[in-house]
Coordinates of C-alpha atoms in Angstrom, one line a residue:
X13 CA 7.0 -13.5 13.9
X14 CA 6.0 -10.1 12.5
X15 CA 4.6 -11.1 8.9
X16 CA 5.8 -9.3 5.7
X17 CA 3.4 -8.0 2.9
X18 CA 4.1 -5.9 -0.3
X19 CA 2.5 -2.8 -1.6
X20 CA 3.0 -2.3 -5.4
X21 CA 2.2 0.5 -7.5
X22 CA 3.3 -1.1 -10.7
X23 CA 5.9 1.7 -11.5
X24 CA 6.4 2.4 -15.1
X25 CA 9.8 2.8 -15.3
X26 CA 11.9 5.0 -17.4
X27 CA 12.5 3.2 -20.6
X28 CA 9.5 0.8 -20.1
X29 CA 5.9 0.3 -20.8
X30 CA 2.9 -0.1 -19.1
X31 CA 2.5 -3.6 -20.3
X32 CA 6.0 -4.5 -19.2
X33 CA 5.2 -2.7 -15.6
X34 CA 2.0 -5.0 -15.2
X35 CA 4.1 -8.0 -16.1
X36 CA 6.7 -6.8 -13.7
X37 CA 3.6 -6.8 -10.8
X38 CA 2.9 -9.9 -11.6
X39 CA 6.7 -11.4 -11.2
X40 CA 7.0 -9.7 -8.0
X41 CA 3.7 -11.2 -6.7
X42 CA 5.0 -14.7 -7.4
X43 CA 8.3 -13.8 -6.0
X44 CA 6.5 -12.5 -3.0
X45 CA 4.5 -15.8 -2.9
X46 CA 7.5 -18.2 -3.2
X47 CA 9.3 -16.3 -0.3
X48 CA 6.3 -16.4 2.1
X49 CA 4.9 -12.7 2.1
X50 CA 1.4 -12.5 3.5
X51 CA -0.4 -10.4 1.2
X52 CA 0.3 -8.5 -2.4
X53 CA -1.5 -5.1 -2.1
X54 CA -1.9 -2.5 -5.3
X55 CA -2.5 1.0 -4.9
X56 CA -5.1 3.3 -6.7
X57 CA -3.3 6.3 -8.3
X58 CA -4.5 8.5 -11.3
X59 CA -3.0 10.7 -13.7
X60 CA 0.6 9.6 -13.0
X61 CA 2.8 8.4 -15.9
X62 CA 5.0 6.4 -13.5
X63 CA 2.3 4.3 -12.0
X64 CA 0.3 1.6 -14.0
X65 CA -2.1 0.5 -11.2
X66 CA -5.1 3.1 -11.8
X67 CA -7.5 0.4 -12.7
X68 CA -6.8 -1.2 -9.4
X69 CA -9.4 -4.0 -9.5
X70 CA -8.0 -5.2 -12.8
X71 CA -4.4 -5.1 -11.8
X72 CA -5.4 -7.2 -8.7
X73 CA -7.2 -9.9 -11.0
X74 CA -4.0 -10.0 -13.1
X75 CA -1.8 -10.8 -9.9
X76 CA -4.4 -13.2 -8.5
X77 CA -4.3 -15.2 -11.9
X78 CA -0.5 -15.3 -11.7
X79 CA -0.1 -16.6 -8.0
X80 CA -2.0 -19.5 -6.2
X81 CA -2.0 -18.6 -2.5
X82 CA -0.8 -15.2 -1.6
X83 CA -3.6 -12.7 -0.4
X84 CA -4.2 -10.0 -2.8
X85 CA -6.1 -6.6 -2.6
X86 CA -6.0 -2.9 -2.5
X87 CA -3.6 -0.8 -0.5
X88 CA -5.9 0.9 -1.3
X89 CA -8.9 1.8 -3.1
X90 CA -9.7 5.4 -2.8
X91 CA -13.5 5.0 -1.8
X92 CA -14.6 8.7 -2.6
X93 CA -13.6 8.0 -5.9
X94 CA -16.3 5.4 -6.5
X95 CA -19.9 4.2 -5.4
X96 CA -19.8 1.5 -2.8
X97 CA -22.0 -0.7 -5.0
X98 CA -19.4 -0.7 -7.9
X99 CA -16.6 -1.5 -5.2
X100 CA -18.5 -4.4 -3.8
X101 CA -19.4 -5.8 -7.6
X102 CA -15.6 -5.6 -8.5
X103 CA -14.3 -7.0 -5.3
X104 CA -16.9 -9.4 -5.1
X105 CA -15.9 -10.6 -8.8
X106 CA -12.2 -10.9 -7.6
X107 CA -13.4 -13.0 -4.6
X108 CA -15.2 -15.6 -6.7
X109 CA -12.3 -15.9 -8.7
X110 CA -9.6 -16.3 -6.1
X111 CA -11.7 -17.4 -3.1
X112 CA -10.1 -16.7 0.5
X113 CA -7.6 -14.5 -1.0
X114 CA -8.9 -10.9 -1.4
X115 CA -8.4 -8.2 0.8
X116 CA -10.4 -4.6 0.5
X117 CA -8.0 -1.9 1.8
X118 CA -10.0 1.6 1.9
X119 CA -8.6 5.1 1.8
X120 CA -10.2 8.6 1.9
X121 CA -7.6 10.7 -0.2
X122 CA -8.2 11.3 -3.9
X123 CA -4.8 9.4 -4.9
X124 CA -4.2 12.0 -7.6
X125 CA -4.5 16.0 -8.2
X126 CA -7.6 18.1 -7.7
X127 CA -8.5 18.1 -11.3
X128 CA -8.3 14.4 -12.1
X129 CA -10.1 13.8 -8.7
X130 CA -13.1 16.0 -10.1
X131 CA -13.1 14.3 -13.2
X132 CA -13.3 11.0 -11.5
X133 CA -15.9 11.6 -8.8
X134 CA -17.6 15.1 -9.9
X135 CA -18.4 16.1 -6.2
X136 CA -15.2 16.1 -4.3
X137 CA -16.9 17.4 -0.9
X138 CA -19.5 14.9 -0.9
X139 CA -17.2 12.3 -1.4
X140 CA -15.0 13.0 1.4
X141 CA -17.6 13.8 3.9
X142 CA -19.4 10.5 3.2
X143 CA -16.6 8.3 3.6
X144 CA -17.8 6.7 7.0
X145 CA -21.2 6.2 5.6
X146 CA -19.8 4.8 2.3
X147 CA -17.6 2.1 4.2
X148 CA -20.9 0.9 6.4
X149 CA -22.7 0.7 3.0
X150 CA -19.8 -1.3 1.6
X151 CA -19.9 -3.5 4.8
X152 CA -23.7 -4.4 4.1
X153 CA -23.2 -4.8 0.6
X154 CA -20.4 -7.5 1.3
X155 CA -22.3 -8.9 3.9
X156 CA -25.4 -11.5 4.2
X157 CA -28.3 -9.8 2.8
X158 CA -31.2 -8.9 5.1
X159 CA -34.7 -9.7 4.1
X160 CA -36.2 -7.2 1.4
X161 CA -32.8 -5.5 0.9
X162 CA -33.2 -3.0 -1.7
X163 CA -29.9 -3.1 -3.4
X164 CA -27.6 -6.3 -4.1
X165 CA -24.1 -6.5 -4.8
X166 CA -24.1 -9.4 -7.4
X167 CA -21.2 -10.7 -7.3
X168 CA -20.4 -9.5 -3.6
X169 CA -23.1 -10.3 -1.2
X170 CA -22.3 -12.8 1.2
X171 CA -18.6 -12.7 0.2
X172 CA -17.5 -11.0 3.8
X173 CA -14.4 -9.7 2.2
X174 CA -12.2 -8.3 4.7
X175 CA -12.3 -4.5 4.9
X176 CA -9.3 -2.6 6.0
X177 CA -9.0 1.2 6.9
X178 CA -5.9 3.0 5.5
X179 CA -4.7 6.0 6.6
X180 CA -2.0 8.9 7.0
X181 CA -3.7 10.9 9.8
X182 CA -5.7 10.2 13.0
X183 CA -9.0 10.4 11.3
X184 CA -9.0 6.7 10.0
X185 CA -7.7 5.4 13.0
X186 CA -10.7 6.7 14.8
X187 CA -13.2 5.4 12.3
X188 CA -11.2 2.0 12.5
X189 CA -11.2 1.9 16.1
X190 CA -15.0 2.5 16.2
X191 CA -16.0 0.0 13.3
X192 CA -13.5 -2.5 14.7
X193 CA -11.6 -3.0 11.5
X194 CA -7.8 -3.7 11.0
X195 CA -5.8 -0.3 10.5
X196 CA -2.9 0.3 8.0
X197 CA -0.7 3.5 8.6
X198 CA 0.8 4.9 5.6
X199 CA 4.2 5.5 7.3
X200 CA 6.0 5.0 4.3
X201 CA 5.3 8.3 3.1
X202 CA 3.5 10.1 5.8
X203 CA 5.7 9.6 9.1
X204 CA 4.5 12.2 11.3
X205 CA 1.4 10.9 13.1
X206 CA 2.3 7.4 12.9
X207 CA 2.7 6.6 16.7
X208 CA -0.3 9.1 17.7
X209 CA -2.5 7.4 15.0
X210 CA -1.8 3.6 16.4
X211 CA -2.2 4.8 20.3
X212 CA -5.5 6.2 19.2
X213 CA -6.8 3.1 17.3
X214 CA -5.7 0.8 20.1
X215 CA -7.0 2.9 23.0
X216 CA -10.5 3.4 21.1
X217 CA -10.8 -0.1 19.5
X218 CA -14.2 -1.5 19.7
X219 CA -14.4 -5.5 19.3
X220 CA -16.5 -6.3 16.2
X221 CA -17.9 -9.4 14.3
X222 CA -14.8 -8.6 12.2
X223 CA -12.2 -8.3 14.7
X224 CA -11.5 -9.0 18.5
X225 CA -8.9 -6.8 19.0
X226 CA -6.7 -4.4 17.5
X227 CA -4.7 -5.1 14.2
X228 CA -2.2 -2.7 13.0
X229 CA -0.4 -2.9 9.7
X230 CA 2.6 -0.3 9.0
X231 CA 4.2 0.8 5.8
X232 CA 8.0 1.3 4.8
X233 CA 9.7 1.6 1.8
X234 CA 12.7 -0.2 1.4
X235 CA 15.7 -1.2 -0.8
X236 CA 17.7 -4.0 0.5
X237 CA 21.0 -5.1 -1.8
X238 CA 24.4 -6.8 -0.9
X239 CA 25.8 -3.7 0.4
X240 CA 24.6 -0.4 1.8
X241 CA 26.0 1.7 -1.0
X242 CA 24.0 -0.3 -3.8
X243 CA 20.8 -0.3 -1.8
X244 CA 21.0 3.6 -1.4
X245 CA 22.0 3.9 -5.1
X246 CA 18.9 2.0 -6.2
X247 CA 16.8 4.0 -3.7
X248 CA 17.3 7.2 -5.5
X249 CA 14.8 6.6 -7.9
X250 CA 12.2 6.8 -5.2
X251 CA 14.0 10.3 -3.9
X252 CA 13.9 11.6 -7.3
X253 CA 10.2 10.5 -7.7
X254 CA 9.2 12.4 -4.5
X255 CA 11.2 15.7 -5.6
X256 CA 9.3 15.5 -8.9
X257 CA 6.2 15.3 -7.3
X258 CA 6.7 18.4 -5.3
X259 CA 8.0 20.1 -8.3
X260 CA 4.7 18.9 -10.2
X261 CA 7.1 17.1 -12.9
X262 CA 5.5 14.2 -14.3
X263 CA 7.0 11.4 -15.8
X264 CA 8.1 7.7 -15.7
X265 CA 9.9 6.3 -12.7
X266 CA 13.4 7.4 -12.9
X267 CA 16.5 5.6 -13.2
X268 CA 18.8 5.7 -10.2
X269 CA 21.5 8.2 -10.0
X270 CA 25.0 7.9 -8.7
X271 CA 24.8 11.3 -6.9
X272 CA 21.7 13.1 -5.7
X273 CA 23.5 16.2 -4.9
X274 CA 23.2 17.8 -8.4
X275 CA 19.5 16.8 -8.5
X276 CA 17.9 18.2 -5.2
X277 CA 18.2 21.7 -3.6
X278 CA 19.2 21.4 0.4
X279 CA 15.4 22.2 1.3
X280 CA 14.1 19.6 -1.3
X281 CA 16.7 16.9 0.3
X282 CA 15.4 17.8 3.8
X283 CA 11.9 17.2 3.1
X284 CA 12.3 14.0 1.3
X285 CA 14.5 12.6 4.1
X286 CA 11.9 13.9 6.6
X287 CA 9.1 12.0 4.6
X288 CA 11.2 8.9 3.9
X289 CA 12.8 8.7 7.5
X290 CA 11.2 5.2 8.1
X291 CA 12.5 4.0 5.1
X292 CA 14.5 0.5 5.3
X293 CA 17.6 1.1 3.1
X294 CA 21.0 -1.1 3.2
X295 CA 22.4 -4.5 3.2
X296 CA 20.5 -7.0 5.0
X297 CA 22.5 -6.3 8.4
X298 CA 21.7 -2.5 8.1
X299 CA 18.2 -3.4 7.0
X300 CA 17.4 -5.6 9.9
X301 CA 18.9 -3.0 12.6
X302 CA 16.5 -0.4 10.7
X303 CA 13.5 -2.7 11.0
X304 CA 14.2 -3.9 14.5
X305 CA 14.1 -0.3 15.7
X306 CA 11.1 0.5 13.8
X307 CA 8.9 -2.4 15.2
X308 CA 10.0 -1.8 18.7
X309 CA 8.6 1.6 18.2
X310 CA 5.2 0.5 16.6
X311 CA 4.8 -2.9 18.2
X312 CA 3.2 -3.6 14.6
X313 CA 1.4 -6.7 14.1
X314 CA 2.5 -6.6 10.2
X315 CA 4.6 -4.7 7.9
X316 CA 3.8 -3.7 4.4
X317 CA 6.8 -2.9 2.2
X318 CA 7.1 -0.8 -1.0
X319 CA 10.0 -1.3 -2.8
X320 CA 10.5 1.5 -5.7
X321 CA 13.3 0.3 -7.5
X322 CA 13.6 0.8 -11.4
X323 CA 15.2 -2.4 -12.2
X324 CA 12.8 -5.4 -11.9
X325 CA 15.7 -7.9 -11.5
X326 CA 17.1 -5.7 -8.6
X327 CA 13.6 -5.4 -7.0
X328 CA 13.0 -9.0 -7.2
X329 CA 16.4 -9.5 -5.5
X330 CA 15.0 -7.0 -2.7
X331 CA 11.9 -9.1 -2.3
X332 CA 14.1 -11.9 -1.5
X333 CA 16.7 -10.4 0.7
X334 CA 14.0 -8.7 2.7
X335 CA 12.2 -12.1 3.1
X336 CA 15.6 -13.4 4.5
X337 CA 16.2 -11.0 7.3
X338 CA 16.9 -13.2 10.3
X339 CA 14.2 -12.3 12.8
X340 CA 11.4 -11.9 10.7
X341 CA 11.7 -14.8 8.2
X342 CA 8.1 -16.2 7.7
X343 CA 7.7 -19.4 6.4
X344 CA 5.0 -19.9 3.7
X345 CA 1.9 -21.5 5.2

């Protein structure tokens, strides 16, 4: 069985509010727990009116308080935006509140535009270049302190929170292999290097105290509904969002459209369809066929699903239908 997890960005839907978006994330996490998903991760993005998960650790705590068993964590924390000590303290606190349930997924990208990234971390170049050292430092801060250790993360030390490396290129695949960490590829929005990155990670993996063999998670965007037509209709919100991102149009997460042809240009359509080529959109039968082919190609150990659907009730229904896909049904522990 290939376990399913969920990646959520707390979308601020057009006509909604940040408060309602955060409550929708809690509802989605409870639904995921009910239907046996393994993890519920939240992503760090900044300066985006359609995303409410900027204060990622805070939202993880909100979701943790709303659930009882499902693993919670980041998909991911953009480590160059923060000092390792701050993240160790934040996630150490989460682990104290929700013991045995917390994951720390780390990314190297800014998760925003360059001006906002500059405001977040001041020195962009140093943040990106120091990523490997920052990951190692974070491991040490979350591990068992050594004698006379000068800096302690309190909370955080001795928590041994699982660290994941996330990536959309070959860089993090190589680093995850070298450090013996689990690896998640962002194929839900960056499909081009997926298979090469997985191959590099598996070929170069070095067993560690954390992991004795490679563990690969792959991402997909998804919209499952009763019919192909309904699922495609709801997925137009995500397609609009990607077009708006390329146009530098900032706004709430858009309502679906009956027809995208009047919205995007032929070039925009080609670019978005290429970017979202691994998306699982359709009826349960269609979705299962797409997911079967995807897992055959990747041989992934786990799938994490982002469901960018405007209406929360429809999103919750998609969570339920994904869980019911015949060959991948995972019974809750």
